[in-house]
Coordinates of C-alpha atoms in Angstrom, one line a residue:
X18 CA -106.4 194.2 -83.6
X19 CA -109.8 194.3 -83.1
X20 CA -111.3 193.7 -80.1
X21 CA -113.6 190.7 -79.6
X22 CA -116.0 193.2 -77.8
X23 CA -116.0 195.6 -81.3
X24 CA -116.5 192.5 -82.9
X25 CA -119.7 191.9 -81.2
X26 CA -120.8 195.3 -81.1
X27 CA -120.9 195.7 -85.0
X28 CA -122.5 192.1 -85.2
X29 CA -125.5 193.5 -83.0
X30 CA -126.0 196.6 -85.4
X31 CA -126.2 194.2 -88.2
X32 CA -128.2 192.1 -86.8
X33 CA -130.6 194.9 -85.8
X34 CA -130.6 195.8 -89.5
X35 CA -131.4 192.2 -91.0
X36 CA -134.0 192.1 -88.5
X37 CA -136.7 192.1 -91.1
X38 CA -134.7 189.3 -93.5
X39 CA -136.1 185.3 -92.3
X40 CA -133.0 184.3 -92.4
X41 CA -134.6 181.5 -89.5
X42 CA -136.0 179.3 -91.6
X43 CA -133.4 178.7 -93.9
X44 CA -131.2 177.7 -90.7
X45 CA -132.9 176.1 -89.2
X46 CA -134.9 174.1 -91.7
X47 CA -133.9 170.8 -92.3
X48 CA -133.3 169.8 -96.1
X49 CA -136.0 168.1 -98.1
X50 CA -134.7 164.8 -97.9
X51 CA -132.7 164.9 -94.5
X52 CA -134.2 163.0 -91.8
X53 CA -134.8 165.6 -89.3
X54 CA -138.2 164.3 -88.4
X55 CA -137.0 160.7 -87.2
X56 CA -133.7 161.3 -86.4
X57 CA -134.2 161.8 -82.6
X58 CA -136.9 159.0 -82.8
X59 CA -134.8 156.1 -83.9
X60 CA -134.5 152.4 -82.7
X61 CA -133.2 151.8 -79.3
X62 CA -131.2 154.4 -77.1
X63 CA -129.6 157.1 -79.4
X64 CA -126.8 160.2 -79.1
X65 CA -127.3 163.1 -80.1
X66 CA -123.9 165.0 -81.4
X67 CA -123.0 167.2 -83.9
X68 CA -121.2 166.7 -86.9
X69 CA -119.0 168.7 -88.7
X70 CA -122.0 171.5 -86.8
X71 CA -124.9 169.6 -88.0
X72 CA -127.1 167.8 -85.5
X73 CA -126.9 164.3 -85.8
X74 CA -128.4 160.9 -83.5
X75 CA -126.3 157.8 -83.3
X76 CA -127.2 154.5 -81.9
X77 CA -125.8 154.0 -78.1
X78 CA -125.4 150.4 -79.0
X79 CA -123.9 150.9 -82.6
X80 CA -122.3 154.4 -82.4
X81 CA -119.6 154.0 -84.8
X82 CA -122.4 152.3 -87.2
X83 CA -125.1 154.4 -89.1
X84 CA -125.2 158.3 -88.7
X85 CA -128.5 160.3 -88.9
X86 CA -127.5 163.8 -89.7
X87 CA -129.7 166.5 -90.1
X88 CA -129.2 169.9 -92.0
X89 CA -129.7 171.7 -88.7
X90 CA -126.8 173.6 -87.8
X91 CA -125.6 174.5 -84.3
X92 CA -122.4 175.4 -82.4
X93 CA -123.8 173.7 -79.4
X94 CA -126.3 171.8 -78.8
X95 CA -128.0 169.4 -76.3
X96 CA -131.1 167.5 -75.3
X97 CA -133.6 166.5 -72.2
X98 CA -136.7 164.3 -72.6
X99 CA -138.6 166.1 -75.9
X100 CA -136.5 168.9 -75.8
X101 CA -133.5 169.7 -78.3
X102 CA -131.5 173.5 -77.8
X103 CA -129.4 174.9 -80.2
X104 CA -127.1 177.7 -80.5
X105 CA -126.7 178.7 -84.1
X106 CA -123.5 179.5 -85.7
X107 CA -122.1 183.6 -85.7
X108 CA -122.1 184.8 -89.2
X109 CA -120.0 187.6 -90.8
X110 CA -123.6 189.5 -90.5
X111 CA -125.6 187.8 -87.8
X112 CA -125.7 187.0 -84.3
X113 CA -126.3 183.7 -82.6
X114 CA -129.6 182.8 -81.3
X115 CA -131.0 180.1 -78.5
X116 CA -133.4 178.1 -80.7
X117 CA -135.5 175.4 -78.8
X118 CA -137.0 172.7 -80.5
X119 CA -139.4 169.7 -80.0
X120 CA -138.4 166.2 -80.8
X121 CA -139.1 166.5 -84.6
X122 CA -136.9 169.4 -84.8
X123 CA -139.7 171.7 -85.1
X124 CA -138.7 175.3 -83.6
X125 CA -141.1 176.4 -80.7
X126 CA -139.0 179.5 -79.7
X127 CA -136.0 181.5 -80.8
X128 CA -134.2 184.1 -78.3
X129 CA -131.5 186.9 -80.2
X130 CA -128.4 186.7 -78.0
X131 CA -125.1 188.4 -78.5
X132 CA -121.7 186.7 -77.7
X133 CA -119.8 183.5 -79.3
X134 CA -121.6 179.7 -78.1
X135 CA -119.5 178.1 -75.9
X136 CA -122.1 175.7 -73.3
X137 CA -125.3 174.5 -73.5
X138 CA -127.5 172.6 -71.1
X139 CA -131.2 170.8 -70.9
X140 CA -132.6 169.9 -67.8
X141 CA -133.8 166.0 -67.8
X142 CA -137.3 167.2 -68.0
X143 CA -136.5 169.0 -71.0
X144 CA -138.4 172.3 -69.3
X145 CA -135.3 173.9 -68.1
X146 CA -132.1 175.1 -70.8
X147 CA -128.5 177.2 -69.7
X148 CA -126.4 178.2 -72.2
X149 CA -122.9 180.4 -71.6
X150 CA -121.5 182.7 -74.5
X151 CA -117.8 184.2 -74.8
X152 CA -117.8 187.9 -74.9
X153 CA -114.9 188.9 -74.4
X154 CA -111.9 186.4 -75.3
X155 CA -112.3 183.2 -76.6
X156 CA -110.6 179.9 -74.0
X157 CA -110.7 179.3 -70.3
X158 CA -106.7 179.1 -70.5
X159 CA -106.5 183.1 -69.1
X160 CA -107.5 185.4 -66.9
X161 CA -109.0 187.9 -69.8
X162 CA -112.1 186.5 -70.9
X163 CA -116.0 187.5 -70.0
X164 CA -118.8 185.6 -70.1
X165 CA -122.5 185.8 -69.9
X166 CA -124.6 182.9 -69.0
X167 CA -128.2 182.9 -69.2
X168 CA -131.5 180.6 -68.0
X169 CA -134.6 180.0 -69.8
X170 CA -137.8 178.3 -68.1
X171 CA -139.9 176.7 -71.8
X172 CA -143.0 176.6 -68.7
X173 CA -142.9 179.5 -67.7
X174 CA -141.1 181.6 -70.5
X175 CA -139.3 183.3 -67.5
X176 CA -135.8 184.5 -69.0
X177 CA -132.5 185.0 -67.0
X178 CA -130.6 187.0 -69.2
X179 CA -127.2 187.1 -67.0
X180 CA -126.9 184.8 -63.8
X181 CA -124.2 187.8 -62.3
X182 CA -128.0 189.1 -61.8
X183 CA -128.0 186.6 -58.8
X184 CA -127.2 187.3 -55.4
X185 CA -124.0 185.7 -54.4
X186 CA -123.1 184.0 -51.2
X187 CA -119.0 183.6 -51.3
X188 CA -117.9 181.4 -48.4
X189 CA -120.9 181.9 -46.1
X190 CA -120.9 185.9 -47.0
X191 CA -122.6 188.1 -49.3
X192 CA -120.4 188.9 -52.5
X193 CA -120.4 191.2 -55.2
X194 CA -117.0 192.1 -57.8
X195 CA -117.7 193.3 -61.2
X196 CA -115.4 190.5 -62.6
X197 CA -117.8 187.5 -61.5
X198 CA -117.9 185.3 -64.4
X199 CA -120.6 182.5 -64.7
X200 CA -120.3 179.0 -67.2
X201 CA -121.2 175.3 -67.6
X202 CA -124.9 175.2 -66.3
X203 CA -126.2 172.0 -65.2
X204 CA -129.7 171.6 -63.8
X205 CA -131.0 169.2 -61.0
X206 CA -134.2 166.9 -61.2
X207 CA -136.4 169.1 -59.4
X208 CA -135.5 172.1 -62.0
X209 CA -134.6 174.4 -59.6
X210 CA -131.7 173.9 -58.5
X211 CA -128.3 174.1 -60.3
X212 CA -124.6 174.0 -60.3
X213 CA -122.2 175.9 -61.7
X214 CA -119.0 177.8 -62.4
X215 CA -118.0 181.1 -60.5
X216 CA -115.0 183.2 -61.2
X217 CA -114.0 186.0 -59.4
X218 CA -110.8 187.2 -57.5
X219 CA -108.4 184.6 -59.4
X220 CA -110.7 181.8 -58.3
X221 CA -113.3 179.5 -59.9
X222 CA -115.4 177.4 -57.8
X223 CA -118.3 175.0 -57.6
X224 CA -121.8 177.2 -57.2
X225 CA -125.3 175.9 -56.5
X226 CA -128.0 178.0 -57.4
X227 CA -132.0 178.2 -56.7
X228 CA -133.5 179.3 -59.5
X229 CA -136.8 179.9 -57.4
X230 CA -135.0 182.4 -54.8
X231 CA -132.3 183.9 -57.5
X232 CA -129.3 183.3 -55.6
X233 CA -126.0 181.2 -55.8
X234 CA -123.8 179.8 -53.1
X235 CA -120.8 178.6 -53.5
X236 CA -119.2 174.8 -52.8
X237 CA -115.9 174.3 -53.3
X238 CA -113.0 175.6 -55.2
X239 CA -111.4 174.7 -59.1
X240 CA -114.4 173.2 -60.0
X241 CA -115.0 174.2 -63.3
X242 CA -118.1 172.9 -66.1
X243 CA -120.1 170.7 -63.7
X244 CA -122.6 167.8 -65.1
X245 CA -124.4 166.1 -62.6
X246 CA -125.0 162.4 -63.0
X247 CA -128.4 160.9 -63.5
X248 CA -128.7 159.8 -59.8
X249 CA -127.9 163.3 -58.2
X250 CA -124.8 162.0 -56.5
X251 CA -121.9 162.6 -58.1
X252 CA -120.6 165.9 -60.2
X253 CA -117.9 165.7 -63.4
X254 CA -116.2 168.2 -63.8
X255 CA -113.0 169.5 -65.3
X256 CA -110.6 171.1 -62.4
X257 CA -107.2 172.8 -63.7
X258 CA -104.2 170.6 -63.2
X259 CA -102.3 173.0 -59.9
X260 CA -105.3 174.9 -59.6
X261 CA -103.4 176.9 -63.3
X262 CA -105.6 176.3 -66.2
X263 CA -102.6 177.2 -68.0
X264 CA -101.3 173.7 -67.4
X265 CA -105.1 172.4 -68.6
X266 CA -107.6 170.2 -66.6
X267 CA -108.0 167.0 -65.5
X268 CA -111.7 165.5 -65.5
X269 CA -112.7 164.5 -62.0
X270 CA -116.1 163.4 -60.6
X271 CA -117.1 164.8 -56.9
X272 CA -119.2 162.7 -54.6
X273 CA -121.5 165.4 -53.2
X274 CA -122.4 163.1 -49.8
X275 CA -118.7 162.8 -49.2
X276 CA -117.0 165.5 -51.1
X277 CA -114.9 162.7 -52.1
X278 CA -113.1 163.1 -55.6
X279 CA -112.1 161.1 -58.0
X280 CA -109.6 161.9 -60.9
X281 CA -110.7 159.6 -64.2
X282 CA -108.7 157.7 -66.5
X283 CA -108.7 160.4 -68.8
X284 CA -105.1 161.9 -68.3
X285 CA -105.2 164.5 -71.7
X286 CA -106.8 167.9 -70.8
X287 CA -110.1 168.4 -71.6
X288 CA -111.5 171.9 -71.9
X289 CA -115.2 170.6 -72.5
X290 CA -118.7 170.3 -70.4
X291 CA -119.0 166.0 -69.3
X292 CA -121.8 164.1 -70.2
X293 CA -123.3 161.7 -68.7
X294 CA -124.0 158.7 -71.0
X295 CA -125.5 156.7 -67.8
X296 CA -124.5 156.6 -64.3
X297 CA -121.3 154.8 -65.3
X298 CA -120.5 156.6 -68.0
X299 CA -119.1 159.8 -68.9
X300 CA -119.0 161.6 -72.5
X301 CA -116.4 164.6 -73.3
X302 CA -115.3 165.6 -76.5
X303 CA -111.3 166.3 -77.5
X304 CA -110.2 168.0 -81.3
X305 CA -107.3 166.6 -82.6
X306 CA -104.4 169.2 -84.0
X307 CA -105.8 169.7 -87.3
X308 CA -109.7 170.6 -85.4
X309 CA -111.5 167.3 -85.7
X310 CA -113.6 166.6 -82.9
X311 CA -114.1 163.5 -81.5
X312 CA -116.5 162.2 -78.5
X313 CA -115.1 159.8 -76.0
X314 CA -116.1 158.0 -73.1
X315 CA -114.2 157.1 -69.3
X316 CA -115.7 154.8 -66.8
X317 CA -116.4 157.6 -63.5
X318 CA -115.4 155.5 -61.3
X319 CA -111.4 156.2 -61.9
X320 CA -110.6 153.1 -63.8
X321 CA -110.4 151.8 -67.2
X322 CA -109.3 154.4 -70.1
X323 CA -110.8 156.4 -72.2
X324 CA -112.4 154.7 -75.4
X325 CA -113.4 156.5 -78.5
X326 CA -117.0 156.6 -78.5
X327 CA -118.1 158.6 -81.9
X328 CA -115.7 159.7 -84.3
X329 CA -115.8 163.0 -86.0
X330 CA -118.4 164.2 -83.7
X331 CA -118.8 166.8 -80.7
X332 CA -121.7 167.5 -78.1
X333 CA -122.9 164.2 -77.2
X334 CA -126.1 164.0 -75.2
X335 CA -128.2 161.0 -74.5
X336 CA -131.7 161.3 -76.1
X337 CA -134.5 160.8 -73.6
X338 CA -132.8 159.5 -70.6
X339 CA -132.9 161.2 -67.1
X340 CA -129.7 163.0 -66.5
X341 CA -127.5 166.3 -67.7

């Protein structure tokens, strides 16, 4: 069988080849009639998702009513104050590409990347955006996979290709293994700071990171896809059931003051990046056998049970509201 490495490698060489086709536009452009331009500008608190891989806003009061979907395509996406990031699709002849967008859906800057979307993160500010890609393998399940997870600063234009770049503090002492693996950005309020995953050695843990000084540190162990809530208090997270993500994961939230966790209501595995929907609130999404995805919400506080928030929908990110 082919490698998922070869894969990538002849994807590249045709990309390189297309390279003088604008295949962007007709991507990325929404269709004549869709409503790209007001669909993250609607009445009232919306949620952005995607659906069936085409960005779309629901209402936060109403989302099972009324769908705006757009004819932008994405694998991931996600939002932050006027900012919208997406990952586009990997075609049988192209690569997938960052694309960042205004509030309109107007592209402002596109970045070539090589490796199949998996996570994608806006700061609240909008200025910050993360995104992980699979390289080699394809699920968080084994031990096999590689991934590369990269930074881009819209201010600044600075561009983190590969956060293994980093310099690595592993339980108070500098670290360096050529199978450190980063995933699941998310990005503070001051835009500099950051959590994250780390694997190496058989373990995964909970990493913060200063963008400023370009190092990482890490917190805690099987802590894996971190979203920090909109007060900066609390992390959720997905941590493997045993510490095996063979058995699949659990979401948790982590008091950073305490270290306090808290599993959730939540008791089916989710292999997703939380959202926040408010500081109450958190978002995941689940596919059913046949590979619908659906978005639901748990209270983070560890009680309730999980509610099904949009149907037929994925990504789910709160459109101009503090928080990651």
């Amino acid at each position: 069988m082919t490698s998922l490495r070869a894969r990538l490698v002849v994807i590249s060489l045709a990309t390189v080849l297309l390279a003088g086709i604008a295949l962007t536009y007709a991507v990325l452009a929404p269709a004549a009639d869709a409503p790209a331009s007001t669909a993250l500008a609607g009445a009232g608190p919306r949620v952005q998702v995607l659906t069936n891989g085409l960005l779309s806003t629901v209402s936060r009061a109403d989302p099972g009513g009324p769908r705006e979907v757009t004819a932008v395509r994405c694998d991931r996406a996600h939002t932050g104050a006027a900012t919208v990031a997406c990952l586009t699709p990997v075609g049988a002849l192209t690569a997938t590409s960052l694309v960042v967008m205004d509030a309109a859906l107007r592209p402002l800057k596109e970045i070539p990347l090589t490796g199949f979307p998996n996570r994608l993160r806006v700061s609240a500010s909008g200025r910050m955006i993360a995104w992980t890609l699979f390289i080699d393998g394809h699920s968080y399940a084994t031990n096999g996979f590689s991934t590369q997870t990269g930074i881009l600063d819209t201010r600044t234009g600075r561009i983190v290709r590969s956060l293994e770049d980093f310099t690595i503090t592993r339980d108070g002492r500098p670290y360096r293994n050529a199978d450190v693996n980063f995933w699941g950005v998310t990005f503070a309020g001051d835009d500099n700071r950051f959590y994250a995953t780390l694997s190496t050695g058989g373990r995964r843990s909970l990493v913060e990171g200063d963008m400023a000084a370009g190092t990482v540190r890490t917190l805690r162990d099987n802590v894996e896809c971190p979203s920090l809530s909109p007060d900066g208090t609390r992390i959720a997270y997905k941590s493997a059931i045993g510490a095996d993500p063979a058995k699949g994961w659990r979401l948790t939230v982590l008091h950073l003051g305490s270290g306090r966790t808290v599993p959730l209501a939540e008791t089916r595995s989710v292999d997703d990046q939380p959202a926040w929907l408010d500081d109450q609130t958190i978002a995941y999404g689940l596919q059913t056998g046949d590979g619908t995805n659906n978005t639901w919400t748990v209270p983070a506080d560890g009680g309730g049970a999980p509610t099904l928030l949009i149907p037929g929908a994925n990504s789910p990110a709160v459109i101009g509201r503090d928080g990651a």
